[in-house]
PDB file of C-alpha atoms in Angstrom:
ATOM      1  CA  PRO A   1     115.832  74.269  99.403  1.00 72.00           C
ATOM      2  CA  ILE A   2     112.071  74.255  99.890  1.00 77.00           C
ATOM      3  CA  LEU A   3     109.831  75.493 102.712  1.00 78.00           C
ATOM      4  CA  PHE A   4     106.452  74.129 103.784  1.00 81.00           C
ATOM      5  CA  ARG A   5     104.117  76.446 105.668  1.00 81.00           C
ATOM      6  CA  VAL A   6     101.964  74.673 108.254  1.00 84.00           C
ATOM      7  CA  LEU A   7      99.074  76.638 109.805  1.00 85.00           C
ATOM      8  CA  ILE A   8      97.681  75.396 113.122  1.00 86.00           C
ATOM      9  CA  SER A   9      94.444  77.090 114.203  1.00 85.00           C
ATOM     10  CA  SER A  10      94.076  78.339 117.749  1.00 82.00           C
ATOM     11  CA  PRO A  11      93.466  76.746 120.332  1.00 84.00           C
ATOM     12  CA  TRP A  12      94.975  73.636 118.702  1.00 87.00           C
ATOM     13  CA  TYR A  13      98.521  72.329 118.984  1.00 87.00           C
ATOM     14  CA  ILE A  14     100.302  69.487 117.245  1.00 87.00           C
ATOM     15  CA  HIS A  15     102.914  67.387 118.990  1.00 84.00           C
ATOM     16  CA  GLY A  16     106.620  67.744 118.300  1.00 84.00           C
ATOM     17  CA  THR A  17     108.597  65.354 116.127  1.00 83.00           C
ATOM     18  CA  GLU A  18     109.928  63.196 118.987  1.00 79.00           C
ATOM     19  CA  GLN A  19     107.040  62.206 121.271  1.00 65.00           C
ATOM     20  CA  ALA A  20     107.057  58.402 121.030  1.00 60.00           C
ATOM     21  CA  ASP A  21     108.849  58.028 124.386  1.00 62.00           C
ATOM     22  CA  MET A  22     105.853  59.718 126.089  1.00 64.00           C
ATOM     23  CA  GLY A  23     103.262  57.580 124.295  1.00 70.00           C
ATOM     24  CA  LEU A  24     102.156  60.530 122.131  1.00 78.00           C
ATOM     25  CA  PHE A  25     101.909  60.579 118.338  1.00 84.00           C
ATOM     26  CA  PRO A  26     104.833  62.552 116.839  1.00 86.00           C
ATOM     27  CA  THR A  27     104.414  64.917 113.903  1.00 87.00           C
ATOM     28  CA  SER A  28     106.164  63.808 110.715  1.00 87.00           C
ATOM     29  CA  LEU A  29     106.428  64.836 107.085  1.00 86.00           C
ATOM     30  CA  SER A  30     107.478  62.209 104.549  1.00 86.00           C
ATOM     31  CA  PHE A  31     107.645  61.990 100.765  1.00 83.00           C
ATOM     32  CA  GLU A  32     107.824  59.103  98.341  1.00 80.00           C
ATOM     33  CA  ASP A  33     110.594  59.092  95.712  1.00 74.00           C
ATOM     34  CA  SER A  34     109.141  60.271  92.421  1.00 71.00           C
ATOM     35  CA  SER A  35     110.870  59.885  89.034  1.00 71.00           C
ATOM     36  CA  GLY A  36     114.354  60.831  90.193  1.00 76.00           C
ATOM     37  CA  VAL A  37     113.236  63.539  92.640  1.00 80.00           C
ATOM     38  CA  LYS A  38     113.750  63.189  96.403  1.00 82.00           C
ATOM     39  CA  ILE A  39     112.837  65.434  99.316  1.00 81.00           C
ATOM     40  CA  ILE A  40     115.490  64.997 102.027  1.00 83.00           C
ATOM     41  CA  GLU A  41     116.706  66.588 105.281  1.00 84.00           C
ATOM     42  CA  ILE A  42     113.261  67.647 106.510  1.00 85.00           C
ATOM     43  CA  ARG A  43     113.770  70.093 109.402  1.00 84.00           C
ATOM     44  CA  PHE A  44     111.002  71.215 111.735  1.00 85.00           C
ATOM     45  CA  PRO A  45     111.516  74.343 113.878  1.00 83.00           C
ATOM     46  CA  LEU A  46     112.195  74.059 117.585  1.00 84.00           C
ATOM     47  CA  PRO A  47     108.989  73.112 119.444  1.00 85.00           C
ATOM     48  CA  THR A  48     107.647  74.888 122.493  1.00 84.00           C
ATOM     49  CA  MET A  49     107.477  72.974 125.781  1.00 86.00           C
ATOM     50  CA  LYS A  50     103.966  73.225 127.286  1.00 84.00           C
ATOM     51  CA  ARG A  51     102.267  71.485 130.202  1.00 80.00           C
ATOM     52  CA  PHE A  52      98.893  69.789 129.569  1.00 76.00           C
ATOM     53  CA  ASP A  53      96.338  67.938 131.709  1.00 74.00           C
ATOM     54  CA  TYR A  54      96.915  64.698 129.789  1.00 71.00           C
ATOM     55  CA  SER A  55     100.664  64.506 130.511  1.00 74.00           C
ATOM     56  CA  LYS A  56     102.718  64.613 133.701  1.00 79.00           C
ATOM     57  CA  LYS A  57     105.729  66.116 131.887  1.00 81.00           C
ATOM     58  CA  PRO A  58     105.848  69.148 129.595  1.00 83.00           C
ATOM     59  CA  VAL A  59     105.077  68.259 125.982  1.00 82.00           C
ATOM     60  CA  ALA A  60     106.863  69.586 122.875  1.00 85.00           C
ATOM     61  CA  VAL A  61     104.253  71.243 120.639  1.00 86.00           C
ATOM     62  CA  PHE A  62     103.880  73.430 117.575  1.00 87.00           C
ATOM     63  CA  SER A  63     101.221  76.136 117.278  1.00 85.00           C
ATOM     64  CA  GLY A  64     100.290  78.993 114.975  1.00 86.00           C
ATOM     65  CA  GLU A  65     102.325  79.131 111.773  1.00 83.00           C
ATOM     66  CA  ILE A  66     105.506  77.099 111.373  1.00 83.00           C
ATOM     67  CA  LEU A  67     107.872  76.702 108.433  1.00 82.00           C
ATOM     68  CA  VAL A  68     109.371  73.287 107.755  1.00 83.00           C
ATOM     69  CA  GLY A  69     112.532  73.251 105.653  1.00 81.00           C
ATOM     70  CA  ALA A  70     113.808  70.522 103.328  1.00 83.00           C
ATOM     71  CA  LYS A  71     116.051  69.966 100.323  1.00 81.00           C
ATOM     72  CA  ILE A  72     115.053  68.796  96.853  1.00 79.00           C
ATOM     73  CA  VAL A  73     117.512  66.473  95.161  1.00 81.00           C
ATOM     74  CA  THR A  74     117.215  65.366  91.543  1.00 79.00           C
ATOM     75  CA  SER A  75     119.159  62.487  90.071  1.00 76.00           C
ATOM     76  CA  GLU A  76     121.375  62.907  87.003  1.00 75.00           C
ATOM     77  CA  LYS A  77     118.961  60.705  85.055  1.00 73.00           C
ATOM     78  CA  ALA A  78     115.873  62.799  85.814  1.00 73.00           C
ATOM     79  CA  SER A  79     114.424  64.212  82.620  1.00 75.00           C
ATOM     80  CA  ALA A  80     113.376  67.847  82.305  1.00 76.00           C
ATOM     81  CA  GLY A  81     109.717  68.661  82.741  1.00 77.00           C
ATOM     82  CA  ASN A  82     106.966  69.006  85.305  1.00 79.00           C
ATOM     83  CA  ARG A  83     106.621  66.621  88.252  1.00 78.00           C
ATOM     84  CA  VAL A  84     104.305  66.197  91.203  1.00 81.00           C
ATOM     85  CA  VAL A  85     105.900  64.840  94.373  1.00 82.00           C
ATOM     86  CA  LYS A  86     103.411  63.448  96.881  1.00 85.00           C
ATOM     87  CA  GLY A  87     103.853  63.172 100.616  1.00 87.00           C
ATOM     88  CA  ILE A  88     102.028  62.904 103.914  1.00 88.00           C
ATOM     89  CA  LEU A  89     101.928  65.146 106.973  1.00 89.00           C
ATOM     90  CA  ALA A  90     101.065  62.939 109.964  1.00 89.00           C
ATOM     91  CA  TYR A  91     100.079  64.672 113.214  1.00 89.00           C
ATOM     92  CA  GLN A  92      97.846  64.597 116.272  1.00 86.00           C
ATOM     93  CA  ALA A  93      95.913  67.766 117.073  1.00 86.00           C
ATOM     94  CA  CYS A  94      95.262  68.550 120.747  1.00 84.00           C
ATOM     95  CA  THR A  95      93.880  71.305 122.936  1.00 83.00           C
ATOM     96  CA  SER A  96      94.854  71.861 126.560  1.00 78.00           C
ATOM     97  CA  ASP A  97      92.605  69.014 127.757  1.00 76.00           C
ATOM     98  CA  SER A  98      91.832  66.642 124.855  1.00 78.00           C
ATOM     99  CA  CYS A  99      93.264  65.185 121.639  1.00 81.00           C
ATOM    100  CA  PHE A 100      91.911  64.014 118.301  1.00 84.00           C
ATOM    101  CA  PRO A 101      93.038  60.643 116.962  1.00 87.00           C
ATOM    102  CA  PRO A 102      96.192  60.844 114.785  1.00 88.00           C
ATOM    103  CA  GLN A 103      95.495  62.171 111.296  1.00 89.00           C
ATOM    104  CA  GLU A 104      97.259  62.277 107.946  1.00 90.00           C
ATOM    105  CA  GLU A 105      97.027  65.090 105.391  1.00 89.00           C
ATOM    106  CA  PRO A 106      98.233  64.625 101.803  1.00 90.00           C
ATOM    107  CA  VAL A 107     100.867  67.061 100.553  1.00 87.00           C
ATOM    108  CA  ALA A 108     101.545  67.588  96.835  1.00 86.00           C
ATOM    109  CA  ILE A 109     104.377  69.661  95.374  1.00 82.00           C
ATOM    110  CA  SER A 110     104.437  70.699  91.724  1.00 81.00           C
ATOM    111  CA  LEU A 111     108.006  70.996  90.424  1.00 78.00           C
ATOM    112  CA  SER A 112     109.461  71.987  87.123  1.00 77.00           C
ATOM    113  CA  ILE A 113     112.858  70.423  86.401  1.00 77.00           C
ATOM    114  CA  ALA A 114     114.965  72.599  84.107  1.00 75.00           C
ATOM    115  CA  PRO A 115     117.139  71.065  81.420  1.00 76.00           C
ATOM    116  CA  LYS A 116     120.760  70.432  82.360  1.00 75.00           C
ATOM    117  CA  GLY A 117     122.823  73.635  82.126  1.00 75.00           C
ATOM    118  CA  ALA A 118     119.804  75.978  82.248  1.00 75.00           C
ATOM    119  CA  PRO A 119     120.092  78.886  84.687  1.00 77.00           C
ATOM    120  CA  ALA A 120     118.246  78.501  87.991  1.00 71.00           C
ATOM    121  CA  ARG A 121     115.410  80.890  88.818  1.00 70.00           C
ATOM    122  CA  PHE A 122     115.177  81.599  92.540  1.00 71.00           C
ATOM    123  CA  ILE A 123     111.932  82.895  94.048  1.00 68.00           C
ATOM    124  CA  ASN A 124     111.052  84.178  97.539  1.00 67.00           C
ATOM    125  CA  GLN A 125     114.715  84.616  98.487  1.00 67.00           C
ATOM    126  CA  ASN A 126     113.823  86.897 101.432  1.00 66.00           C
ATOM    127  CA  VAL A 127     111.767  84.108 103.041  1.00 66.00           C
ATOM    128  CA  PHE A 128     114.625  81.620 102.668  1.00 66.00           C
ATOM    129  CA  GLU A 129     117.174  84.089 104.052  1.00 66.00           C
ATOM    130  CA  SER A 130     114.953  84.763 107.087  1.00 64.00           C
ATOM    131  CA  TYR A 131     114.494  81.030 107.596  1.00 64.00           C
ATOM    132  CA  GLU A 132     118.242  80.396 107.476  1.00 65.00           C
ATOM    133  CA  ARG A 133     118.815  83.158 110.068  1.00 58.00           C
ATOM    134  CA  GLY A 134     116.319  81.444 112.368  1.00 58.00           C
ATOM    135  CA  ALA A 135     113.663  84.154 112.171  1.00 48.00           C
ATOM    136  CA  TYR A 136     110.951  81.515 111.774  1.00 49.00           C
ATOM    137  CA  LEU A 137     111.958  79.311 114.695  1.00 48.00           C
ATOM    138  CA  GLN A 138     109.040  78.458 116.949  1.00 45.00           C
ATOM    139  CA  GLU A 139     108.698  80.981 119.740  1.00 44.00           C
ATOM    140  CA  SER A 140     106.854  80.548 122.971  1.00 41.00           C
ATOM    141  CA  VAL A 141     103.118  80.072 122.711  1.00 43.00           C
ATOM    142  CA  SER A 142     101.335  83.357 123.250  1.00 46.00           C
ATOM    143  CA  GLY A 143      98.454  83.702 125.646  1.00 47.00           C
ATOM    144  CA  TRP A 144      97.887  82.631 129.213  1.00 48.00           C
ATOM    145  CA  GLU A 145      99.648  79.624 130.681  1.00 51.00           C
ATOM    146  CA  LEU A 146      97.646  76.753 132.118  1.00 50.00           C
ATOM    147  CA  GLY A 147      96.501  77.409 135.705  1.00 55.00           C
ATOM    148  CA  GLN A 148      96.409  81.179 135.330  1.00 59.00           C
ATOM    149  CA  GLY A 149      92.700  81.125 134.506  1.00 66.00           C
ATOM    150  CA  LEU A 150      91.757  80.623 138.171  1.00 72.00           C
ATOM    151  CA  TRP A 151      93.656  83.733 139.314  1.00 72.00           C
ATOM    152  CA  LEU A 152      92.297  85.739 136.432  1.00 76.00           C
ATOM    153  CA  ALA A 153      88.732  84.673 137.316  1.00 80.00           C
ATOM    154  CA  LEU A 154      89.201  85.541 141.019  1.00 82.00           C
ATOM    155  CA  PHE A 155      90.599  88.950 140.106  1.00 84.00           C
ATOM    156  CA  GLY A 156      87.625  89.543 137.785  1.00 83.00           C
ATOM    157  CA  VAL A 157      85.132  88.592 140.531  1.00 85.00           C
ATOM    158  CA  PHE A 158      86.893  90.949 142.956  1.00 87.00           C
ATOM    159  CA  LEU A 159      86.737  93.864 140.500  1.00 87.00           C
ATOM    160  CA  GLY A 160      83.078  93.082 139.752  1.00 82.00           C
ATOM    161  CA  GLY A 161      82.247  93.119 143.479  1.00 81.00           C
ATOM    162  CA  MET A 162      83.989  96.448 143.952  1.00 81.00           C
ATOM    163  CA  ALA A 163      82.082  97.914 141.004  1.00 81.00           C
ATOM    164  CA  LEU A 164      78.760  96.738 142.490  1.00 78.00           C
ATOM    165  CA  ASN A 165      79.401  98.869 145.588  1.00 75.00           C
ATOM    166  CA  PHE A 166      79.035 101.984 143.458  1.00 76.00           C
ATOM    167  CA  THR A 167      75.679 101.163 141.856  1.00 77.00           C
ATOM    168  CA  PRO A 168      72.565 103.233 142.780  1.00 77.00           C
ATOM    169  CA  CYS A 169      70.843 100.201 144.295  1.00 78.00           C
ATOM    170  CA  VAL A 170      73.456 100.013 147.062  1.00 73.00           C
ATOM    171  CA  TYR A 171      73.058 103.651 148.239  1.00 74.00           C
ATOM    172  CA  PRO A 172      69.872 103.041 150.336  1.00 78.00           C
ATOM    173  CA  LEU A 173      71.657 100.187 152.164  1.00 76.00           C
ATOM    174  CA  ILE A 174      74.549 102.349 153.414  1.00 77.00           C
ATOM    175  CA  PRO A 175      72.583 103.923 156.380  1.00 81.00           C
ATOM    176  CA  ILE A 176      71.168 100.494 157.292  1.00 82.00           C
ATOM    177  CA  THR A 177      74.633  98.930 157.323  1.00 80.00           C
ATOM    178  CA  VAL A 178      76.123 101.816 159.355  1.00 81.00           C
ATOM    179  CA  SER A 179      73.288 101.719 161.923  1.00 86.00           C
ATOM    180  CA  TYR A 180      73.560  97.917 162.244  1.00 82.00           C
ATOM    181  CA  PHE A 181      77.259  98.042 163.035  1.00 80.00           C
ATOM    182  CA  GLY A 182      76.781 101.169 165.222  1.00 83.00           C
ATOM    183  CA  GLY A 183      74.049  99.443 167.231  1.00 81.00           C
ATOM    184  CA  MET A 184      76.354  96.547 168.095  1.00 77.00           C
ATOM    185  CA  SER A 185      78.602  98.697 170.304  1.00 65.00           C
TER     186      SER A 185
END
């Protein structure tokens, strides 16, 4: 097995792997076969469903750090030695209200194929065990949901107005306000 770590900077998201039905560009990771080495069974974590201004339905997205799992398969005829397997990560980065055009990033993996019968050397076993248990599955996107900014702004304006009532500049206006309302009766 192999894991790819994908880092997505905030406030950006990338679309899930199955977005073509919505007219959005899906995220994909693909590799070319290289000298008897194949990368197969590429598995993205579960995406988060999020609502955006540019779509009527919730959109499957990835954000933050995600781990993408895959398997490396070597053919019987592959000779021992070092290899570089090249691939492409295709994605479309979006914020809550706009998207970049689809982009492609090259991915290169350096592998060392051991001679037949040589013992395997496993590294980072704790990361792989956590991945297999599902510890790295995509969780909900942290932060405020869309539409909550208005209520947060109104609450902030209310608190600011209440704080202004206790400033020294307001104290001389208190007798004027009381006498104005008292003179109305």
